[in-house]
Tab-separated table of N, CA and C in Angstrom:
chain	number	residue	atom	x	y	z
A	839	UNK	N	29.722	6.456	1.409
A	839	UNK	CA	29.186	5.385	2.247
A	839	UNK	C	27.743	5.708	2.601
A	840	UNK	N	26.870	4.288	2.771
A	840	UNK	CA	25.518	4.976	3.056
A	840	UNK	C	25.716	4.709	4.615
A	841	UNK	N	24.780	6.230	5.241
A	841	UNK	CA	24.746	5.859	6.615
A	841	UNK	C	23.095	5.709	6.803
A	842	UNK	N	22.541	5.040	7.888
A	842	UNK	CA	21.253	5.118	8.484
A	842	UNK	C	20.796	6.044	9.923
A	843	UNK	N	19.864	6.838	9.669
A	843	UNK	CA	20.063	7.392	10.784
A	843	UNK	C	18.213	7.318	11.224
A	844	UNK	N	18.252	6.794	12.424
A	844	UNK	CA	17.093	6.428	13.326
A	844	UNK	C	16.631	7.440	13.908
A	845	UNK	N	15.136	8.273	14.054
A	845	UNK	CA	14.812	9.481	14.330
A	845	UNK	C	13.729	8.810	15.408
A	846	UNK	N	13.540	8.896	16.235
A	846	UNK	CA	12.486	8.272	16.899
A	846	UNK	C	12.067	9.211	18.197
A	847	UNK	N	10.688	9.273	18.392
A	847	UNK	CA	9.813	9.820	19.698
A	847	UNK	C	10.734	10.071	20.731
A	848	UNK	N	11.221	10.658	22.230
A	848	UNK	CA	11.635	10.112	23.229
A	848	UNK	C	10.190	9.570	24.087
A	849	UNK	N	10.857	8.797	25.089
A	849	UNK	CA	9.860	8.121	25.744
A	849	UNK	C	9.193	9.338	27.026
A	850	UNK	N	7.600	8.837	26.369
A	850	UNK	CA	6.750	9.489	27.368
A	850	UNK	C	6.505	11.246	26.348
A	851	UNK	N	6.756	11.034	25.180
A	851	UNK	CA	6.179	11.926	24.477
A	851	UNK	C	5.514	11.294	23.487
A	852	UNK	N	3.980	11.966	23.428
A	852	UNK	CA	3.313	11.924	23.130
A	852	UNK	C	3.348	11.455	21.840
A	853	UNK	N	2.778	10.185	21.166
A	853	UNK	CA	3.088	10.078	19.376
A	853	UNK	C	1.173	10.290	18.874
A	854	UNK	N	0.775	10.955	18.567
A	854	UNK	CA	-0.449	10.959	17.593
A	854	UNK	C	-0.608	9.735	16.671
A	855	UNK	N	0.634	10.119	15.713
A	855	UNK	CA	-0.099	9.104	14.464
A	855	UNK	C	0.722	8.086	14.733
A	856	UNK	N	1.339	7.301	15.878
A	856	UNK	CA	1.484	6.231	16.434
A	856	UNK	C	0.441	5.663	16.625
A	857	UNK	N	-0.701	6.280	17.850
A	857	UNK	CA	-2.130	5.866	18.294
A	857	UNK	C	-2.989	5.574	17.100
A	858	UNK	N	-2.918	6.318	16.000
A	858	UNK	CA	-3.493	6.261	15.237
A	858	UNK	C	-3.538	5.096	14.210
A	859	UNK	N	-2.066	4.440	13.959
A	859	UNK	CA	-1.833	3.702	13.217
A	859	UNK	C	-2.070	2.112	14.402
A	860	UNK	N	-1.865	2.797	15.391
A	860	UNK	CA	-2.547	1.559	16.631
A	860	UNK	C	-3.718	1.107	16.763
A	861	UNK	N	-4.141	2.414	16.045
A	861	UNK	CA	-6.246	1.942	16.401
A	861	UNK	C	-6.420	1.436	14.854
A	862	UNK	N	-6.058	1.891	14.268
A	862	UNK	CA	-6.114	1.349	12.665
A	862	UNK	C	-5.624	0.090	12.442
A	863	UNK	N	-4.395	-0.606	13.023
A	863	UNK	CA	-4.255	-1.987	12.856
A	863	UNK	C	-5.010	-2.569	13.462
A	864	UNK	N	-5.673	-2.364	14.885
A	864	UNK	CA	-6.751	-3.022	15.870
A	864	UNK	C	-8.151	-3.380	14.844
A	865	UNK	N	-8.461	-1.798	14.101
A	865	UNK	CA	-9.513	-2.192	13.116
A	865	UNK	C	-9.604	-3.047	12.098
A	866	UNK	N	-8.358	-3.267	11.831
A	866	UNK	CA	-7.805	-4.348	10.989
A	866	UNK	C	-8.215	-5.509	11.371
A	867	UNK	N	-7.980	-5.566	13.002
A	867	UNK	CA	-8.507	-7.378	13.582
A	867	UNK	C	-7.443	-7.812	13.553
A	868	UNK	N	-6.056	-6.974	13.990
A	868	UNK	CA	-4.605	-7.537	14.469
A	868	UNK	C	-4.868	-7.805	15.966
A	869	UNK	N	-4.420	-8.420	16.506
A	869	UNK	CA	-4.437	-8.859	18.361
A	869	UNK	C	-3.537	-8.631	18.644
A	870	UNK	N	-3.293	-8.577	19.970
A	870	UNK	CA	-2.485	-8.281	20.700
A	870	UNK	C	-1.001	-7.281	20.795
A	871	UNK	N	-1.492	-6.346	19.973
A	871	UNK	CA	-0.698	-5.095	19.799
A	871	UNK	C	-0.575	-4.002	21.118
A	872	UNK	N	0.216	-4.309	21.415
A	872	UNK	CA	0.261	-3.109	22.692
A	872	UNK	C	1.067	-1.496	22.809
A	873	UNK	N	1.660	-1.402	22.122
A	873	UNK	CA	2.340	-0.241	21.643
A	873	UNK	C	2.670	-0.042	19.935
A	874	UNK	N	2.304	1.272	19.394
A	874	UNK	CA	2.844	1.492	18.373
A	874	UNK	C	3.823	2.893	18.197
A	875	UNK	N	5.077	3.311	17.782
A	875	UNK	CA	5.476	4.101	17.779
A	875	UNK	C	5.989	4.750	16.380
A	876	UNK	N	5.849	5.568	16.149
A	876	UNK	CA	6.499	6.108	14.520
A	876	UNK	C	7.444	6.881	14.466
A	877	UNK	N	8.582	6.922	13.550
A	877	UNK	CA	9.835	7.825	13.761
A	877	UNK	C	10.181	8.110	12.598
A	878	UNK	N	11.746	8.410	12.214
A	878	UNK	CA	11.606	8.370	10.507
A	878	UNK	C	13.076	7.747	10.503
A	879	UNK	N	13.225	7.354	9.368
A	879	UNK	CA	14.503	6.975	8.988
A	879	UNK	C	15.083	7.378	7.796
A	880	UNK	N	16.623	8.302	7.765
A	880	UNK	CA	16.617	8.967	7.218
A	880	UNK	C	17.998	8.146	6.462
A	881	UNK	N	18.235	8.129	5.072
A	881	UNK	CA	19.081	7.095	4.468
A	881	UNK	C	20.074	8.432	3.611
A	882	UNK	N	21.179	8.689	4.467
A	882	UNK	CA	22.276	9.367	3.471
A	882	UNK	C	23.246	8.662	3.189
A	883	UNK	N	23.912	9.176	1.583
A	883	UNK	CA	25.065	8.929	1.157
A	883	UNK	C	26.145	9.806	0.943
A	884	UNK	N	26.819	9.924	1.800
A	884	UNK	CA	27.637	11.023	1.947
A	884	UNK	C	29.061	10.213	1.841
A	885	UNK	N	30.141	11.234	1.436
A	885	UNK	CA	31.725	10.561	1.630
A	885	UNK	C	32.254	10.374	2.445
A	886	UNK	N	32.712	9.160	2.156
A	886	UNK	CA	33.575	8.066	3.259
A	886	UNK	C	34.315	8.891	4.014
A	887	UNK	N	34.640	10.026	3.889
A	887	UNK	CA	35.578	11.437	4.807
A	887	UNK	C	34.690	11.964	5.875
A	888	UNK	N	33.672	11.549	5.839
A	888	UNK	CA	32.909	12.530	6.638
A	888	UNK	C	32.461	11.868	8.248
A	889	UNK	N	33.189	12.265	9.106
A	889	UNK	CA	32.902	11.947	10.014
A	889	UNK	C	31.915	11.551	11.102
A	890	UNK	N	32.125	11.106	11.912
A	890	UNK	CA	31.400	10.804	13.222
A	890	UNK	C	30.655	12.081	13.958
A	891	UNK	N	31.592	13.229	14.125
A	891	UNK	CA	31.071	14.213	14.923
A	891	UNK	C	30.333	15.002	13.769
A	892	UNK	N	30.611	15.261	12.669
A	892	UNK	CA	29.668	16.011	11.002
A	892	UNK	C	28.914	15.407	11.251
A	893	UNK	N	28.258	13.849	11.382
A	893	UNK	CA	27.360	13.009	11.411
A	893	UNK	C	26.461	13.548	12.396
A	894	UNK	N	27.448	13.918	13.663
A	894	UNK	CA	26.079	14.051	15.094
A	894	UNK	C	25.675	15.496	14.466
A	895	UNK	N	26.650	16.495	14.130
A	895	UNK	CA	26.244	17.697	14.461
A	895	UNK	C	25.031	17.988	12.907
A	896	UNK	N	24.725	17.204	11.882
A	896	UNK	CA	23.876	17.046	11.106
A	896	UNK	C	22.335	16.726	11.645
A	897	UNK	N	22.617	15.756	12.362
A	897	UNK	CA	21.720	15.214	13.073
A	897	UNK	C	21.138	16.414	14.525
A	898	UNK	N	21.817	16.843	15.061
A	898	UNK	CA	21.208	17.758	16.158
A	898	UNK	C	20.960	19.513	15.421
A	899	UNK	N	21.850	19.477	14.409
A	899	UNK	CA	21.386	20.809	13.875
A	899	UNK	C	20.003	21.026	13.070
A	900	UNK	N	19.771	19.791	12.525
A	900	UNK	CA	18.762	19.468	11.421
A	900	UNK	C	17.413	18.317	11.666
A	901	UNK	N	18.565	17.012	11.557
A	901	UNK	CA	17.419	16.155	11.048
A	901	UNK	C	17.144	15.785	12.214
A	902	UNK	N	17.077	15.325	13.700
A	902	UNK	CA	16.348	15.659	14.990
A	902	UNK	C	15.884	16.669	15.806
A	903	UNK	N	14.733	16.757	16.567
A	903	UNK	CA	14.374	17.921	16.818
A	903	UNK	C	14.938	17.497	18.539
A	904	UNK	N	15.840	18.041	19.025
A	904	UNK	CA	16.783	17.025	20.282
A	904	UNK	C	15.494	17.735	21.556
A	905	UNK	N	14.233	18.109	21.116
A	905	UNK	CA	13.357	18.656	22.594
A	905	UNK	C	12.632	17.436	22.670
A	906	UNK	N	12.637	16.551	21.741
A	906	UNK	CA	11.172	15.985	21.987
A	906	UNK	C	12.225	14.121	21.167
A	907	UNK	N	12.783	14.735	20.019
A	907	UNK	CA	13.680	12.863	19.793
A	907	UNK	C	14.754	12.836	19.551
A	908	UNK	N	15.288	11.383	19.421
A	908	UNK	CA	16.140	10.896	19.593
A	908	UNK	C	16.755	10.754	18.860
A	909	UNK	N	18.212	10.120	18.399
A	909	UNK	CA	18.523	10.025	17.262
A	909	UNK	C	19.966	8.805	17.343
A	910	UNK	N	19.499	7.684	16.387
A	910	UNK	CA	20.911	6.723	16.204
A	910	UNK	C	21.233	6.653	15.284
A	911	UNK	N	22.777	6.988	15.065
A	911	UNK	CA	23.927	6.524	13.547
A	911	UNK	C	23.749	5.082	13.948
A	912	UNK	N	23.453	5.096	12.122
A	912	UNK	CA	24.278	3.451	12.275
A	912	UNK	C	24.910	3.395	10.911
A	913	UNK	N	26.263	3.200	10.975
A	913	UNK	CA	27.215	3.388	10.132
A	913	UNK	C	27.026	1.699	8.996
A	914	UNK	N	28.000	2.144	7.934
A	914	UNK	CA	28.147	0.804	7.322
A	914	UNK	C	28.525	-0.477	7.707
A	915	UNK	N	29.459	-0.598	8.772
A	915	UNK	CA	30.047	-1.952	9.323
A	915	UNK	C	28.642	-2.424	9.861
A	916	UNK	N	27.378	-1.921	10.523
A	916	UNK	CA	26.398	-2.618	10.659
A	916	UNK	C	24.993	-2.360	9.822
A	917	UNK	N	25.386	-1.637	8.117
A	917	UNK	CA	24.135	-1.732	7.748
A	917	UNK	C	24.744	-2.774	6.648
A	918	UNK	N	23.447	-3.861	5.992
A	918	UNK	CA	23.339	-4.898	5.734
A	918	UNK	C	23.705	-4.434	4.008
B	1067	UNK	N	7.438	-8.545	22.027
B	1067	UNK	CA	8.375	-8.339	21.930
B	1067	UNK	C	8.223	-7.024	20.809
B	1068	UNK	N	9.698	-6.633	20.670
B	1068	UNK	CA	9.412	-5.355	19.801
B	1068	UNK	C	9.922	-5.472	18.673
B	1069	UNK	N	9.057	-5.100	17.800
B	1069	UNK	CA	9.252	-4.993	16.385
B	1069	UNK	C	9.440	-3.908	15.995
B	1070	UNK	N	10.395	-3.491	14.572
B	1070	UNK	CA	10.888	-2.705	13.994
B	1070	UNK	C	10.593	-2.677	12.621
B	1071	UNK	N	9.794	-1.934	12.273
B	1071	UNK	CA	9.529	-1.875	10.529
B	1071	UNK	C	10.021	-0.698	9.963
B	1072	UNK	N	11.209	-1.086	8.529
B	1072	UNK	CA	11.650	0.358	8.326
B	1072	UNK	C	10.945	0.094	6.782
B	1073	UNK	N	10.080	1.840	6.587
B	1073	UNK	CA	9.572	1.918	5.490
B	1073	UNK	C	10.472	2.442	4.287
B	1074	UNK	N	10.674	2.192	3.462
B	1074	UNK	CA	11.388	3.210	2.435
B	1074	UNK	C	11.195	3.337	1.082
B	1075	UNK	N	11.188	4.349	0.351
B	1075	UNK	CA	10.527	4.628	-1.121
B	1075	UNK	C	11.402	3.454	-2.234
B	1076	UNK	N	10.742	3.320	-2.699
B	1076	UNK	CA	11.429	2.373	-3.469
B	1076	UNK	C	12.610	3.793	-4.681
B	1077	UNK	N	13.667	2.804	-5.120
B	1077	UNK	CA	14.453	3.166	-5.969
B	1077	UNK	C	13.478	4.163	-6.895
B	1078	UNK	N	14.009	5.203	-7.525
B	1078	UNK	CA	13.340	5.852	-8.755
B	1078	UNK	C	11.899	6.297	-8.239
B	1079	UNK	N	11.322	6.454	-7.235
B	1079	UNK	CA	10.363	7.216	-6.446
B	1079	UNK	C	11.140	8.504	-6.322
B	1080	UNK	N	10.482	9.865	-6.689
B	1080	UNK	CA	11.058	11.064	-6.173
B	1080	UNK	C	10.792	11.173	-4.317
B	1081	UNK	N	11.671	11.784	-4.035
B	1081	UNK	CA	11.642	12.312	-2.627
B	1081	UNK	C	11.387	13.261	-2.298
B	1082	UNK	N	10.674	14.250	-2.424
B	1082	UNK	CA	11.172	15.850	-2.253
B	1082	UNK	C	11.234	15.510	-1.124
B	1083	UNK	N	10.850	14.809	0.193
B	1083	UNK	CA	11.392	15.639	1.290
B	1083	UNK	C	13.158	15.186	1.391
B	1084	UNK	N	13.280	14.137	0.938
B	1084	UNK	CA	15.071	13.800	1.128
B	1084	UNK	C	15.459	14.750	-0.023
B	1085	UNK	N	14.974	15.350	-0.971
B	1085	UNK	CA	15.392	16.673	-1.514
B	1085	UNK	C	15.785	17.765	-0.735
B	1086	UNK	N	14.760	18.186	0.120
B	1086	UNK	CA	14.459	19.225	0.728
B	1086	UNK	C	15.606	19.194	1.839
B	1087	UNK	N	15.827	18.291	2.843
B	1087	UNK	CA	17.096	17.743	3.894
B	1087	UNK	C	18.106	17.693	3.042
B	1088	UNK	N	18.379	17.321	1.887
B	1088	UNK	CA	19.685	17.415	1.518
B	1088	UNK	C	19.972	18.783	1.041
B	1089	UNK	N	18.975	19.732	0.589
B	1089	UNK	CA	19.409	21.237	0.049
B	1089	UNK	C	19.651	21.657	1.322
B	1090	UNK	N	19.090	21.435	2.613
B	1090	UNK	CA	18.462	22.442	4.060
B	1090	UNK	C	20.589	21.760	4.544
B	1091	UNK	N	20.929	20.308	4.479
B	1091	UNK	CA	22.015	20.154	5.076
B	1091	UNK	C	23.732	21.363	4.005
B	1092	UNK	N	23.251	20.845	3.159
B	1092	UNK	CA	24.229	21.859	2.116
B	1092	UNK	C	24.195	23.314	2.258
B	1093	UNK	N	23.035	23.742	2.529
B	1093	UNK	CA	22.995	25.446	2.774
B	1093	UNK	C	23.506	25.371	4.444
B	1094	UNK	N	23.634	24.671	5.504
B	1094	UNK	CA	24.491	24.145	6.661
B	1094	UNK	C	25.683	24.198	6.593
B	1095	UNK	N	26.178	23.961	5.279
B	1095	UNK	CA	27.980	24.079	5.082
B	1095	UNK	C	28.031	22.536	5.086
B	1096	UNK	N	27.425	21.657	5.326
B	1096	UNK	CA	27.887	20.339	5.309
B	1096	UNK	C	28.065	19.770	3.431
B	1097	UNK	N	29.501	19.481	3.473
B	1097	UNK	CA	29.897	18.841	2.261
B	1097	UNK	C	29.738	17.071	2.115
B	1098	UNK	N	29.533	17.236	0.907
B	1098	UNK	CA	30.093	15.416	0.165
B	1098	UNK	C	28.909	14.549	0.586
B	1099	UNK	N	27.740	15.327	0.948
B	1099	UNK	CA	26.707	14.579	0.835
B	1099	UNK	C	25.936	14.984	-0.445
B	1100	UNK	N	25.550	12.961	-1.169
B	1100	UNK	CA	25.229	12.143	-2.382
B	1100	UNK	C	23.664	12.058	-2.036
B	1101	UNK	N	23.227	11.829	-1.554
B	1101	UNK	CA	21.956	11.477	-1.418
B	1101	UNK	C	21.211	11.475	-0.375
B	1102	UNK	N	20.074	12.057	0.010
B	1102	UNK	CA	19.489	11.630	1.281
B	1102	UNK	C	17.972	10.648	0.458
B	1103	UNK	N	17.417	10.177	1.426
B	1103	UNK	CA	16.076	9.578	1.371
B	1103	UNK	C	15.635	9.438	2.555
B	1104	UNK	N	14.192	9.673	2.310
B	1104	UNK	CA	13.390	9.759	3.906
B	1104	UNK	C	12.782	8.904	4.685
B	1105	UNK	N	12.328	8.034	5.419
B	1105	UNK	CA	11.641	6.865	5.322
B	1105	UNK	C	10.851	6.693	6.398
B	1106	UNK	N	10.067	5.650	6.836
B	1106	UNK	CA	9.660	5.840	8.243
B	1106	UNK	C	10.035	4.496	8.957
B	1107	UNK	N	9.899	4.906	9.743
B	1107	UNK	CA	10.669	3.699	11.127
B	1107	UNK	C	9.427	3.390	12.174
B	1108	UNK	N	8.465	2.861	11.956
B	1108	UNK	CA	7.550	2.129	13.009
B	1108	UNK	C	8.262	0.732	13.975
B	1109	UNK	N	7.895	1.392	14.927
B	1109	UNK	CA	8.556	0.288	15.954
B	1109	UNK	C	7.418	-0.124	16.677
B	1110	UNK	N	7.004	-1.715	16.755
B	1110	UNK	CA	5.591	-2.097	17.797
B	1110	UNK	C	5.948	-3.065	18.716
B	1111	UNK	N	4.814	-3.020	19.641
B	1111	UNK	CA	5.248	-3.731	20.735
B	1111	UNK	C	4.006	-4.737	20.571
B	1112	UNK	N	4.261	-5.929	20.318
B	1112	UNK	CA	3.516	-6.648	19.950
B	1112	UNK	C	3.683	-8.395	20.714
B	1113	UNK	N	2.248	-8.906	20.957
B	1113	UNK	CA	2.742	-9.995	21.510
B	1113	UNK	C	3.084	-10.954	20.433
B	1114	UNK	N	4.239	-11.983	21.917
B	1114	UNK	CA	5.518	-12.946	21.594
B	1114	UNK	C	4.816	-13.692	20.574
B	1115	UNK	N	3.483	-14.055	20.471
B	1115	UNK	CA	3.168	-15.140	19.323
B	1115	UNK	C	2.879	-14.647	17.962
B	1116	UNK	N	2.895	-12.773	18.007
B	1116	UNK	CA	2.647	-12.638	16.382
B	1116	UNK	C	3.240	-13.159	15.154
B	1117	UNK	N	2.663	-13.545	14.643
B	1117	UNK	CA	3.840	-14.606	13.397
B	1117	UNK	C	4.158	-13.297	12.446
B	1118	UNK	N	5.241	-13.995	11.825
B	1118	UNK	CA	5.521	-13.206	10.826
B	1118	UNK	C	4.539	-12.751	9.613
B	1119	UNK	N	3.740	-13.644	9.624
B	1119	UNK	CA	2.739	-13.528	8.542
B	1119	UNK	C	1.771	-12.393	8.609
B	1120	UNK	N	1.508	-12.437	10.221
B	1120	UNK	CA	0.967	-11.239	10.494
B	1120	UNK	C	1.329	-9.992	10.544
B	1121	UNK	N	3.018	-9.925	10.709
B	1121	UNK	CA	3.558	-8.586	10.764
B	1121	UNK	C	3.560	-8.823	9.310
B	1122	UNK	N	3.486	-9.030	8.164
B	1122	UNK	CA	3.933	-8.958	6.531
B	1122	UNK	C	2.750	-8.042	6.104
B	1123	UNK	N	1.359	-9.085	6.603
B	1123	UNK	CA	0.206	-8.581	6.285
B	1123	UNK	C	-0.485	-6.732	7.018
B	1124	UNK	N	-0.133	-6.671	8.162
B	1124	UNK	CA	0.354	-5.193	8.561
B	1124	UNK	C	1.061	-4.929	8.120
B	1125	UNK	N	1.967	-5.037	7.799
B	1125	UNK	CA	3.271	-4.177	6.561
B	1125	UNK	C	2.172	-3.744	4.862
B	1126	UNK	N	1.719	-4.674	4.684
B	1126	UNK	CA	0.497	-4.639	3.289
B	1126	UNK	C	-0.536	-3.647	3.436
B	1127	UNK	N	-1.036	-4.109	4.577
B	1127	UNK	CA	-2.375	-3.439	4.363
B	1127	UNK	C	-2.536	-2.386	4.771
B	1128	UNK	N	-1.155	-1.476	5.816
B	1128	UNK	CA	-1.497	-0.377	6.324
B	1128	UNK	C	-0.416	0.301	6.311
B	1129	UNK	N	0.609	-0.186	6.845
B	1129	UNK	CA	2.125	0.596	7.330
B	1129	UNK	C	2.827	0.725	5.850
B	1130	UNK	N	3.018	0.205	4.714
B	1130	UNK	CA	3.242	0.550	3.753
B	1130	UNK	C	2.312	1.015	2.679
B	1131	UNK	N	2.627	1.703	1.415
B	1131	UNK	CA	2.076	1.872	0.496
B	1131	UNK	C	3.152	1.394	-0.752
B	1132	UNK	N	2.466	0.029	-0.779
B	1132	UNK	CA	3.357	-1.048	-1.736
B	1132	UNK	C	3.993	-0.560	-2.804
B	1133	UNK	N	2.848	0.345	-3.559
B	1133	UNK	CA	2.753	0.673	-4.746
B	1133	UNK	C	4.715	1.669	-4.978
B	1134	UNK	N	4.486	2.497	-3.822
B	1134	UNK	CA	6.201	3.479	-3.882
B	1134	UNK	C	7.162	2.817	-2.867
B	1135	UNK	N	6.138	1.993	-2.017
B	1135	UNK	CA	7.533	1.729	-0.993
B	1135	UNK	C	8.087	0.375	-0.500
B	1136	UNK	N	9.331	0.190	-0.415
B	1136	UNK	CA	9.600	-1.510	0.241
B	1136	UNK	C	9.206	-1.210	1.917
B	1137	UNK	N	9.421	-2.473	2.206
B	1137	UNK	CA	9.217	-2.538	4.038
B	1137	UNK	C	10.368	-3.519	4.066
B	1138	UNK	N	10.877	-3.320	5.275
B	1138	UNK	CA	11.985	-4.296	6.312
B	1138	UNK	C	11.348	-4.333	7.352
B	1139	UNK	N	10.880	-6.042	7.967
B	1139	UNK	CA	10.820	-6.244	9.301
B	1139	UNK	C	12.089	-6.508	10.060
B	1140	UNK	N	12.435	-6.270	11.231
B	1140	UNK	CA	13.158	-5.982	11.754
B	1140	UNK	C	13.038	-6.686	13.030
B	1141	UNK	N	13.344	-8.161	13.053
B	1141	UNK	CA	12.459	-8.788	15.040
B	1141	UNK	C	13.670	-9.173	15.958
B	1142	UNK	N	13.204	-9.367	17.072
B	1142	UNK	CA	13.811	-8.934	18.221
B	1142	UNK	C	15.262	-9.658	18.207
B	1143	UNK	N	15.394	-10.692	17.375
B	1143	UNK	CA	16.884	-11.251	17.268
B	1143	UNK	C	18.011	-9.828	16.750
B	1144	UNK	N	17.615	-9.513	16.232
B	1144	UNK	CA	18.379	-8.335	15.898
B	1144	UNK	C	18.090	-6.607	16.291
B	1145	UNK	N	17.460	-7.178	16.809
B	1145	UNK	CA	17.114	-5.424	17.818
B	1145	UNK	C	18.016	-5.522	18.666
B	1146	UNK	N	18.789	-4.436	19.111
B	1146	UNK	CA	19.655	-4.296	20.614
B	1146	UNK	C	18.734	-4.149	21.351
């Protein structure tokens, strides 16, 4: 099954190449942009056996860094 | 309102870094994972009248690199 997993900033930490990609669309001559934030999204296919808690403990052992982000499963019943 | 753009390599693009996460999760002991891929997840806070046209054309001209990667906009009807 493919799962999606959402890696994102927590709030009130600092994003660099958020600002960056903020001042860069502004230079662009986009309006009214008021926040930009960057995260990653990480796309596995792993077997349909593999659980919910394998899922978190992948995610807090590895692919989030849990000092600074966040992290959401989103399983197949809601990926498209 | 907030927008969600998920970047991702197109099909048949190498990954090394979803290489690299899938060797780093397997040397973890985690089994029966097929594939990872890496992607990025920009989320903006942008005002209520940006049209879509405008988030497409920021998806073009900056937040993607067409050439390896698709984009998904992502708008607030379907954001939780």
């Amino acid at each position: 099954m493919k799962v999606r997993i959402h890696v994102s900033l927590k709030p009130g930490v600092l994003d660099p190449q958020g600002r960056a990609v903020h001042h860069s669309l502004e230079g662009l001559g986009f309006k009214g942009i008021e926040d930009v934030r960057v995260g990653r999204l990480i796309e596995l296919e792993v077997a349909d056996s593999t659980s919910d808690a394998d899922l978190d403990r992948m995610c807090r052992q590895l692919l989030a860094n849990m000092v600074i982000e966040n992290y959401r499963i989103e399983k197949p019943e809601s990926v498209a």
